[in-house]
Tab-separated table of C-alpha atoms and ligand atoms in Angstrom:
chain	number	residue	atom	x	y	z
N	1	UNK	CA	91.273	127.789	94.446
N	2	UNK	CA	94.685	127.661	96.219
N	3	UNK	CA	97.142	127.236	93.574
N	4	UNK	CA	100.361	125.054	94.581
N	5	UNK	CA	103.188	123.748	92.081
N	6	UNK	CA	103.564	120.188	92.527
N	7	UNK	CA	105.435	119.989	89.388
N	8	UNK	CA	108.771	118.603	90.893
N	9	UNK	CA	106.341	115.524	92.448
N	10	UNK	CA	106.420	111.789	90.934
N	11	UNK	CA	102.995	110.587	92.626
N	12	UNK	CA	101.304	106.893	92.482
N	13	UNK	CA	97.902	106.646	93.413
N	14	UNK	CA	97.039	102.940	94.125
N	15	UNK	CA	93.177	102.232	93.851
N	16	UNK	CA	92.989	105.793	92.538
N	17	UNK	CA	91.130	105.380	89.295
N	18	UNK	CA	87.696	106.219	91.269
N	19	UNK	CA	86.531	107.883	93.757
N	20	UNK	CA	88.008	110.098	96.864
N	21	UNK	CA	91.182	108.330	95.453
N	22	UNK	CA	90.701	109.811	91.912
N	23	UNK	CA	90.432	113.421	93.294
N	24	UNK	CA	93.530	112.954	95.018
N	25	UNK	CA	95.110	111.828	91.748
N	26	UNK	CA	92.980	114.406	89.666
N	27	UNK	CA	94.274	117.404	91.881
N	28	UNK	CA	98.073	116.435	92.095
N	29	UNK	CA	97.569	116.455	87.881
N	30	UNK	CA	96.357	120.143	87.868
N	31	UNK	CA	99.097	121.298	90.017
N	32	UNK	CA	101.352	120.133	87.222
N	33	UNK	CA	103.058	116.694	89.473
N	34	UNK	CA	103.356	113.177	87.123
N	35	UNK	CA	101.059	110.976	88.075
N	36	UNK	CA	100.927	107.319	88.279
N	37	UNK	CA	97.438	105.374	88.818
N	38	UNK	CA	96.610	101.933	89.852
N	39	UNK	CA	93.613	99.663	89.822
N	40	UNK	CA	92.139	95.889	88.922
N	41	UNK	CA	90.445	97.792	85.659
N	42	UNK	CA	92.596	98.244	82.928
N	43	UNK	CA	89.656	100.292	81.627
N	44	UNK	CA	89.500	102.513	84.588
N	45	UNK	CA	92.742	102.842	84.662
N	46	UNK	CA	93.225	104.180	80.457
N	47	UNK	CA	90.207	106.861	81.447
N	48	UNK	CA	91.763	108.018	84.814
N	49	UNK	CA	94.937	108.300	82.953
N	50	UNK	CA	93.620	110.471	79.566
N	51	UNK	CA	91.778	112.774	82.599
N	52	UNK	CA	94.885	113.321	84.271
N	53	UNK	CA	96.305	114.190	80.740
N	54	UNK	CA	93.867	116.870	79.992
N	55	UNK	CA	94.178	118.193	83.401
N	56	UNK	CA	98.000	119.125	83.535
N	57	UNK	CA	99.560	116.546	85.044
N	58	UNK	CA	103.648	116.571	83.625
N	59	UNK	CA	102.984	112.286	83.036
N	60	UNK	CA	100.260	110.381	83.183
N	61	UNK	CA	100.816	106.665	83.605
N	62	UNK	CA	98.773	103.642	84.954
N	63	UNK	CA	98.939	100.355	85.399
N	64	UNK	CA	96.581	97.502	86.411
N	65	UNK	CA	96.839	95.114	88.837
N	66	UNK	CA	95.028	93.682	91.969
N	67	UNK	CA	96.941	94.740	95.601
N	68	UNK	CA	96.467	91.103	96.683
N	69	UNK	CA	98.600	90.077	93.309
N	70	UNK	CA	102.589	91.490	94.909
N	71	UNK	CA	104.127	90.330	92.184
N	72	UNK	CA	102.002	92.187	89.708
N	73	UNK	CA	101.972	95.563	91.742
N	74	UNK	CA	105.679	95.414	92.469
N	75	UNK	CA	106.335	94.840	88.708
N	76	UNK	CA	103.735	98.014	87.871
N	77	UNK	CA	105.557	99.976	90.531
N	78	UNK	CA	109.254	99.725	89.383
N	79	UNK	CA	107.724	99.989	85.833
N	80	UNK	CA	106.217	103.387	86.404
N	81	UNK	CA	108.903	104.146	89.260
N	82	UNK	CA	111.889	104.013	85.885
N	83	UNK	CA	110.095	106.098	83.674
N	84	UNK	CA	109.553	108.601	86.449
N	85	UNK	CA	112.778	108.174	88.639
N	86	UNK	CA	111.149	106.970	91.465
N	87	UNK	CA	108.349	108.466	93.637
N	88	UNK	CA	108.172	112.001	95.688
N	89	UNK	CA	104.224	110.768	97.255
N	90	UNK	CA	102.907	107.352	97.854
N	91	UNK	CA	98.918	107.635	98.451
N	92	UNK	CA	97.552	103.459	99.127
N	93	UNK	CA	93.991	103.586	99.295
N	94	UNK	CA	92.588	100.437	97.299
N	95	UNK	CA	89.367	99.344	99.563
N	96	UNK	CA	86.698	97.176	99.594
N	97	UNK	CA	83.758	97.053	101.440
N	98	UNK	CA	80.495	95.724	102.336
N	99	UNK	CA	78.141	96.102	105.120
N	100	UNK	CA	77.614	92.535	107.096
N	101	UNK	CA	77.424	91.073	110.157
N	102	UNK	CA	79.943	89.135	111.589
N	103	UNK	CA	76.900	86.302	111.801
N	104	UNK	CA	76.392	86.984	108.251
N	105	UNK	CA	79.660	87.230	106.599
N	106	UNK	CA	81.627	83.507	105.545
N	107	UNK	CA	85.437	83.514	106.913
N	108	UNK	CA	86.147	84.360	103.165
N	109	UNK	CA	84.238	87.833	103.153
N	110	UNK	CA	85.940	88.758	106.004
N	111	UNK	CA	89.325	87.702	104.799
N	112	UNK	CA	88.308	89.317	101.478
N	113	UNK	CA	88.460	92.426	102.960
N	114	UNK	CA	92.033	91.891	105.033
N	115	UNK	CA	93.401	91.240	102.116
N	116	UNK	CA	92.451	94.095	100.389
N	117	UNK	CA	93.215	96.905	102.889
N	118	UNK	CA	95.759	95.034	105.639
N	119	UNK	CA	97.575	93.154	103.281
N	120	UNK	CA	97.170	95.307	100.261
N	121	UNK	CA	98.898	98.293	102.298
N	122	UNK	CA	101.319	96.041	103.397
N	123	UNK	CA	101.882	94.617	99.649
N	124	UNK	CA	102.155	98.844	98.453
N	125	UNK	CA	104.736	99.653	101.554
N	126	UNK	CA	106.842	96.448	100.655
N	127	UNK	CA	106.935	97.115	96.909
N	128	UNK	CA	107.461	101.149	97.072
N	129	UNK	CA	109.921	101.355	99.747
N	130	UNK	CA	113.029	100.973	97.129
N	131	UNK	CA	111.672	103.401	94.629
N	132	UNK	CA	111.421	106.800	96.463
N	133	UNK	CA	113.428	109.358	96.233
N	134	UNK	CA	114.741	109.611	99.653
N	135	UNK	CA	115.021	111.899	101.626
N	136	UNK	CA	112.029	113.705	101.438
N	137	UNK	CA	109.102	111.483	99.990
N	138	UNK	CA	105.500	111.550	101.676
N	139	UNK	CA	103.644	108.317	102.148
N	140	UNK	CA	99.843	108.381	102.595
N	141	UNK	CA	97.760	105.682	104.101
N	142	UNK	CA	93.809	106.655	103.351
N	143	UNK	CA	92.000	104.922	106.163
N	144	UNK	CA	89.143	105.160	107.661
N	145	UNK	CA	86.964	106.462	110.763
N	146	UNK	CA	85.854	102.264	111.118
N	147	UNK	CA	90.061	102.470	112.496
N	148	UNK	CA	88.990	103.800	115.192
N	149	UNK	CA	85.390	103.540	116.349
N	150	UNK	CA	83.207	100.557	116.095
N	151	UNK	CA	80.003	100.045	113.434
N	152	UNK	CA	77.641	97.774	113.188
N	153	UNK	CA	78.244	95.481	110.216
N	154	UNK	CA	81.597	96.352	109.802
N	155	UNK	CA	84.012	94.638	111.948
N	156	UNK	CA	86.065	93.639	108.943
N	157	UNK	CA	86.613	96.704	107.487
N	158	UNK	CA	87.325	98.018	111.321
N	159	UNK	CA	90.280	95.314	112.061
N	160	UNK	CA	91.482	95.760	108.565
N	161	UNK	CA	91.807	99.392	109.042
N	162	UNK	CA	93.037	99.723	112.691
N	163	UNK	CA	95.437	97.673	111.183
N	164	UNK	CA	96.379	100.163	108.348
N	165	UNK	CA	96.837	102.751	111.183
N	166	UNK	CA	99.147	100.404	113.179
N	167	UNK	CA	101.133	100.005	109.893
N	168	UNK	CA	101.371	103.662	109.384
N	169	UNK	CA	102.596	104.153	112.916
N	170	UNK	CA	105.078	101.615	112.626
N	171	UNK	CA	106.639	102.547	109.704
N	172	UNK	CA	107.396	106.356	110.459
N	173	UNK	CA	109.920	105.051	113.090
N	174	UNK	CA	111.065	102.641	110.426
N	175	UNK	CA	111.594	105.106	107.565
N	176	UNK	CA	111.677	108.124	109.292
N	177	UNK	CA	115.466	107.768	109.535
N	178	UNK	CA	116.108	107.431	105.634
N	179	UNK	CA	113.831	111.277	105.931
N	180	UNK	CA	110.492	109.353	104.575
N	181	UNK	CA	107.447	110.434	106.521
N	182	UNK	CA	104.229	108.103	106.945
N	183	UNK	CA	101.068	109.626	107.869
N	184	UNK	CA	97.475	108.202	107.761
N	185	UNK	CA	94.127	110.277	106.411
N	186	UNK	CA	91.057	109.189	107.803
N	187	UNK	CA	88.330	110.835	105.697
N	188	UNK	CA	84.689	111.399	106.644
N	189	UNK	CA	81.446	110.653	104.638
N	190	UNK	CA	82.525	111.778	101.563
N	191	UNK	CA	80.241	112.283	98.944
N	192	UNK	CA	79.113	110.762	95.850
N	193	UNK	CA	81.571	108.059	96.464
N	194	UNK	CA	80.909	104.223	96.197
N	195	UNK	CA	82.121	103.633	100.000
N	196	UNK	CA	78.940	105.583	101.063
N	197	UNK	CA	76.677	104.069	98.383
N	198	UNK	CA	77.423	101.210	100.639
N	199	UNK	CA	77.329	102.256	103.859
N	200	UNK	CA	74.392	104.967	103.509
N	201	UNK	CA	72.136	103.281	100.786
N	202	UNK	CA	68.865	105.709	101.107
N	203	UNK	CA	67.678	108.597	101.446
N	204	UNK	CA	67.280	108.531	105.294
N	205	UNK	CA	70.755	107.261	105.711
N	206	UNK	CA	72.237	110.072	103.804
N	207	UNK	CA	70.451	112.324	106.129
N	208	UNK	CA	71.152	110.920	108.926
N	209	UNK	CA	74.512	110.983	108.101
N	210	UNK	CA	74.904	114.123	107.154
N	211	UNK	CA	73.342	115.485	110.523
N	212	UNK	CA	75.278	113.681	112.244
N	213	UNK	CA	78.574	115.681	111.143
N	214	UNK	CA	79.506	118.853	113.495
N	215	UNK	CA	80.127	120.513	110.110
N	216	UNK	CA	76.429	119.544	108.272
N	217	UNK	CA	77.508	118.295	105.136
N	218	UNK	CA	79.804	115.691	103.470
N	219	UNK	CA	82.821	116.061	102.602
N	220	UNK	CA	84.104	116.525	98.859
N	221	UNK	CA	86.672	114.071	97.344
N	222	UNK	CA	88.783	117.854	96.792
N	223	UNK	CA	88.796	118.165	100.969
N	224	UNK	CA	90.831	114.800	101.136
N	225	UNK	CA	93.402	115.451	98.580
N	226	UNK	CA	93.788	119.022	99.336
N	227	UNK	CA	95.315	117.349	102.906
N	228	UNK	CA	97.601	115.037	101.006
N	229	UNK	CA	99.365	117.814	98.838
N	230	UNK	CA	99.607	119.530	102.355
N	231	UNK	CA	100.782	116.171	103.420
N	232	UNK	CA	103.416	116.130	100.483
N	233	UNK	CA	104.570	119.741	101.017
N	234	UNK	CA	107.545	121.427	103.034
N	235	UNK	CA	104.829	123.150	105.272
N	236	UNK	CA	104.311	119.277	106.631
N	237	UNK	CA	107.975	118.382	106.991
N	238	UNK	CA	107.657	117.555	110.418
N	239	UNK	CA	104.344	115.772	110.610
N	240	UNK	CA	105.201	111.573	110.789
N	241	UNK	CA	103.260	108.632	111.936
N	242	UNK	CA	100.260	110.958	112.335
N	243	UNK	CA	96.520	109.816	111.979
N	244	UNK	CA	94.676	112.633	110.665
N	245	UNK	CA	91.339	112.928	110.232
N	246	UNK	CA	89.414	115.000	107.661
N	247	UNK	CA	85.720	114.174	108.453
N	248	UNK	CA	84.073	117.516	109.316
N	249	UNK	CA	84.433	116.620	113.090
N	250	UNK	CA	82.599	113.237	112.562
N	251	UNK	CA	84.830	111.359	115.081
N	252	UNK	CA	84.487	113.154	118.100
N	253	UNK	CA	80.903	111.925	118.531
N	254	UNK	CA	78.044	111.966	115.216
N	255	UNK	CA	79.978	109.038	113.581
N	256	UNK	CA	78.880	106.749	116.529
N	257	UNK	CA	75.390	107.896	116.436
N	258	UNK	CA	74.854	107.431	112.715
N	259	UNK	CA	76.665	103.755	112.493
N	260	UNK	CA	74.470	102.323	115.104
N	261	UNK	CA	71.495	104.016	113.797
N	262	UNK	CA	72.074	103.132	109.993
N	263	UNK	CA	73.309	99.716	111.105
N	264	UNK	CA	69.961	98.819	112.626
N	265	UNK	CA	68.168	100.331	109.833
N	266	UNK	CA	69.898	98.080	107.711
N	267	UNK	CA	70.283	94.898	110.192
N	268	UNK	CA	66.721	95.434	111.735
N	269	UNK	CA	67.900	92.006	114.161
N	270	UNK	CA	70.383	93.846	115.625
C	301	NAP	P1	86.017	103.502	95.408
C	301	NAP	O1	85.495	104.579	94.507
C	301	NAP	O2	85.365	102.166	95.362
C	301	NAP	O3	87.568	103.382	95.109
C	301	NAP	C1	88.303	102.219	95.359
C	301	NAP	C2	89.472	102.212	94.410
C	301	NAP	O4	90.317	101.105	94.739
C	301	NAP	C3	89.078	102.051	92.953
C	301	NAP	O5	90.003	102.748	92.156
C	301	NAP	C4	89.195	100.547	92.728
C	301	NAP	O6	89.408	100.321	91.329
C	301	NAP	C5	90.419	100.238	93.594
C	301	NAP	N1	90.456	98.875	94.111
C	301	NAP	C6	89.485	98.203	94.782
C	301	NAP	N2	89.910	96.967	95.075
C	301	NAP	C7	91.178	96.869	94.586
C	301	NAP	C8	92.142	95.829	94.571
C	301	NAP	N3	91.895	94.635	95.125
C	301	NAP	N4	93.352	96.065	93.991
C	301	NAP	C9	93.613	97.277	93.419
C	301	NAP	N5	92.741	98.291	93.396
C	301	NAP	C10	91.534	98.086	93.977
C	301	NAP	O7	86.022	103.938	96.951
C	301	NAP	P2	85.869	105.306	97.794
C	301	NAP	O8	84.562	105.250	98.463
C	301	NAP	O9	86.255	106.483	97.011
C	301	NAP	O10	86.978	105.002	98.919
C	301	NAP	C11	88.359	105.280	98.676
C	301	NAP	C12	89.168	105.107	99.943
C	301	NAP	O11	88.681	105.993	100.967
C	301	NAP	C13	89.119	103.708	100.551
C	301	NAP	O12	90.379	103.403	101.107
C	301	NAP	C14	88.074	103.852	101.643
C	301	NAP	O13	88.226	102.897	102.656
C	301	NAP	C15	88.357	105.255	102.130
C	301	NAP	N6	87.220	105.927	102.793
C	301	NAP	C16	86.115	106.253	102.057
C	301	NAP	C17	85.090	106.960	102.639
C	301	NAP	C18	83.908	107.416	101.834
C	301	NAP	O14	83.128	108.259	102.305
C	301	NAP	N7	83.741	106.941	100.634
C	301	NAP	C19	85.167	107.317	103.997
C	301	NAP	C20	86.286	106.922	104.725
C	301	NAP	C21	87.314	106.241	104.102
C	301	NAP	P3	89.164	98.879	90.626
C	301	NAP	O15	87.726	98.531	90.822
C	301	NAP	O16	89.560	99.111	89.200
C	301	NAP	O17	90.094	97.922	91.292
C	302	COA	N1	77.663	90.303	102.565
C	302	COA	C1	78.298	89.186	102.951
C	302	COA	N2	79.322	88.635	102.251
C	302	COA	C2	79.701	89.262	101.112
C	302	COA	C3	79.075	90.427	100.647
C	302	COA	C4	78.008	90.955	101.417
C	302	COA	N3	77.348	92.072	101.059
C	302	COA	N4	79.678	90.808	99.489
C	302	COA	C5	80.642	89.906	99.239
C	302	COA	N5	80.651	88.964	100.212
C	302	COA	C6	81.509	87.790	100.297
C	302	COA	C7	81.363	86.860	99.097
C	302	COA	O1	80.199	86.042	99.232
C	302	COA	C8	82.653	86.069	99.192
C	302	COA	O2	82.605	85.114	100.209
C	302	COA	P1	82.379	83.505	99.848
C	302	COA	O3	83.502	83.135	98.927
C	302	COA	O4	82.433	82.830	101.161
C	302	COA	O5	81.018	83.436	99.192
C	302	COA	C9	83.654	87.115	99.673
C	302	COA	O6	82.880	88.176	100.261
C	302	COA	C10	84.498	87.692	98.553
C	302	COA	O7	83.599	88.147	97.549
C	302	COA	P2	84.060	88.260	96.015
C	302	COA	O8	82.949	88.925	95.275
C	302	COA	O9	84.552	86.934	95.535
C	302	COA	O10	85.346	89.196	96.198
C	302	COA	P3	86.097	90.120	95.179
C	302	COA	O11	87.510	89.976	95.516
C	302	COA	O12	85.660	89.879	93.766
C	302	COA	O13	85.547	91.587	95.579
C	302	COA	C11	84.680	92.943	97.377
C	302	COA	C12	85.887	92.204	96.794
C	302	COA	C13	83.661	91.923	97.863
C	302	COA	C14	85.180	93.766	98.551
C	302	COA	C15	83.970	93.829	96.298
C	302	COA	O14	82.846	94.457	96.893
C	302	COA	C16	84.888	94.896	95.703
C	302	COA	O15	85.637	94.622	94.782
C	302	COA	N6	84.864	96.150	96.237
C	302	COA	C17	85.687	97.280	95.732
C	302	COA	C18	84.915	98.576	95.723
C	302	COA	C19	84.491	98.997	97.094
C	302	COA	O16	84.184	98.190	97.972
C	302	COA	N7	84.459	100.328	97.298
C	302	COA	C20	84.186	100.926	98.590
C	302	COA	C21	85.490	101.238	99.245
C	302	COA	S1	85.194	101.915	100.849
């Protein structure tokens, strides 16, 4: 393993108390960076903090709160943001998801999701902006491959995170002048994750999927955050409003063949 001192970062992780999310949190701790963590679970929260405790990290703080509540994640932010003086990396990756038809789903399951990832990134961007350390800091949008190609039974998750992507885009010309860089991760099929308990539920599906990817396997929650301590380093000081994907080589092709074919398998009417 690549060793690289992150010890001079102040990091919040929001929605990273499981999950691809967690490793990202988890692997900023072991390189020694403080490390705030987010999430509705105040329970999830205490454990993610005592494992980013025993793996290094300088702090370990967490708060909970939901990213459709702005008043409770502001308040969490500056919190955390005072004890460290302020934040070096910004990683927003609270999600939800569920797969559904768009003739399935009530106007509040889709909106469920918008406000989740849309608004939620929005609510994180809003609430952060006055608490890094600028210039310099590193903000990370996780998104996802729905951004930018369609699937079957998930067109909210698609606007939603085309529309995390347009934020991302729009605020490295806003903030790249105060020397704040914005950049989106897309990640692949990652494994042992909740999102693809979802979206690949059996056995089939997970082979499928994993076919499906140029490189023939999933990805590892470690793959994702070893591109956002890239992300957060001086060897990325000139990469802003990029959309970056980390999927294997799922995009150019595989990811379109697996959604439709795991969406009808799941939504034989299709
Ligand atoms: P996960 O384990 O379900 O993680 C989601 C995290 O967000 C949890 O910490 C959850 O904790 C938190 N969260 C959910 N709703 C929240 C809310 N309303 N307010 C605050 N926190 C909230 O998911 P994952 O599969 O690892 O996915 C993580 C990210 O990667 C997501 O942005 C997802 O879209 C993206 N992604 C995943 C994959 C994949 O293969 N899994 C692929 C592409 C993109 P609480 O329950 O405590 O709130
Ligand atoms: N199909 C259709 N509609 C669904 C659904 C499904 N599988 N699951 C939930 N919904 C609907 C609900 O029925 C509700 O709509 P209604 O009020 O019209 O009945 C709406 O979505 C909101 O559901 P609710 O359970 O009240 O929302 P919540 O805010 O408690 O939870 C979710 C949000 C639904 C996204 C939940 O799955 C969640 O918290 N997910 C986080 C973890 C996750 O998704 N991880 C993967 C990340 S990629």
């Amino acid at each position: 393993m690549i060793t690289i001192d992150c010890s001079a970062l102040n990091v919040v992780v929001v929605g990273g108390t499981s999950g691809i999310n967690r490793g990202i949190a988890e692997l900023f701790a072991s390189q020694g960076a403080s490390v705030v963590v987010a999430s509705r679970s105040q329970d999830k929260v205490d454990d993610t903090v005592a494992a980013l405790t025993e793996l290094g990290a300088k702090k370990a703080l967490g708060f909970a709160a939901d990213v459709r509540d702005y008043d409770a994640l502001e308040q969490g932010l500056k919190a955390t943001a005072q004890v460290l003086g302020g934040f070096d990396v910004v990683v927003s990756g609270a999600a939800g998801n569920f797969p559904a038809l768009v003739n399935g789903m009530s106007p509040n399951a889709f909106k469920s999701v918008i406000d989740i990832d849309l608004l939620g990134t929005f609510h994180v961007m809003r609430a952060v902006y006055p608490l890094l350390n600028k210039p310099g800091a590193s903000v990370i949008n996780i998104s996802a491959p729905q951004a930018q190609m369609p699937m079957i039974a998930q067109a909210h998750v698609c606007a939603a995170k085309a529309g995390v992507d347009m934020i991302t885009r729009n605020l490295a010309n806003e903030w790249g002048p105060s020397g704040v860089r914005v950049n989106s991760i897309i990640p692949g099929p990652i494994a042992g994750t909740e999102g693809m308990a979802r979206l690949a539920p059996t056995p089939a599906a997970i082979k499928a999927c994993e076919n499906s990817v140029p490189l023939k396997r999933f990805g590892e929650p470690s793959d994702i955050a070893n591109a956002c301590v890239f992300l957060s380093s001086p060897l990325a000081g000139y990469i802003n409003g990029a959309i970056i994907p980390v999927d294997g080589g799922w995009l150019h092709g595989g990811m379109a063949v697996v959604a439709d074919g795991i969406g009808k398998m799941m939504f034989p009417q299709q």
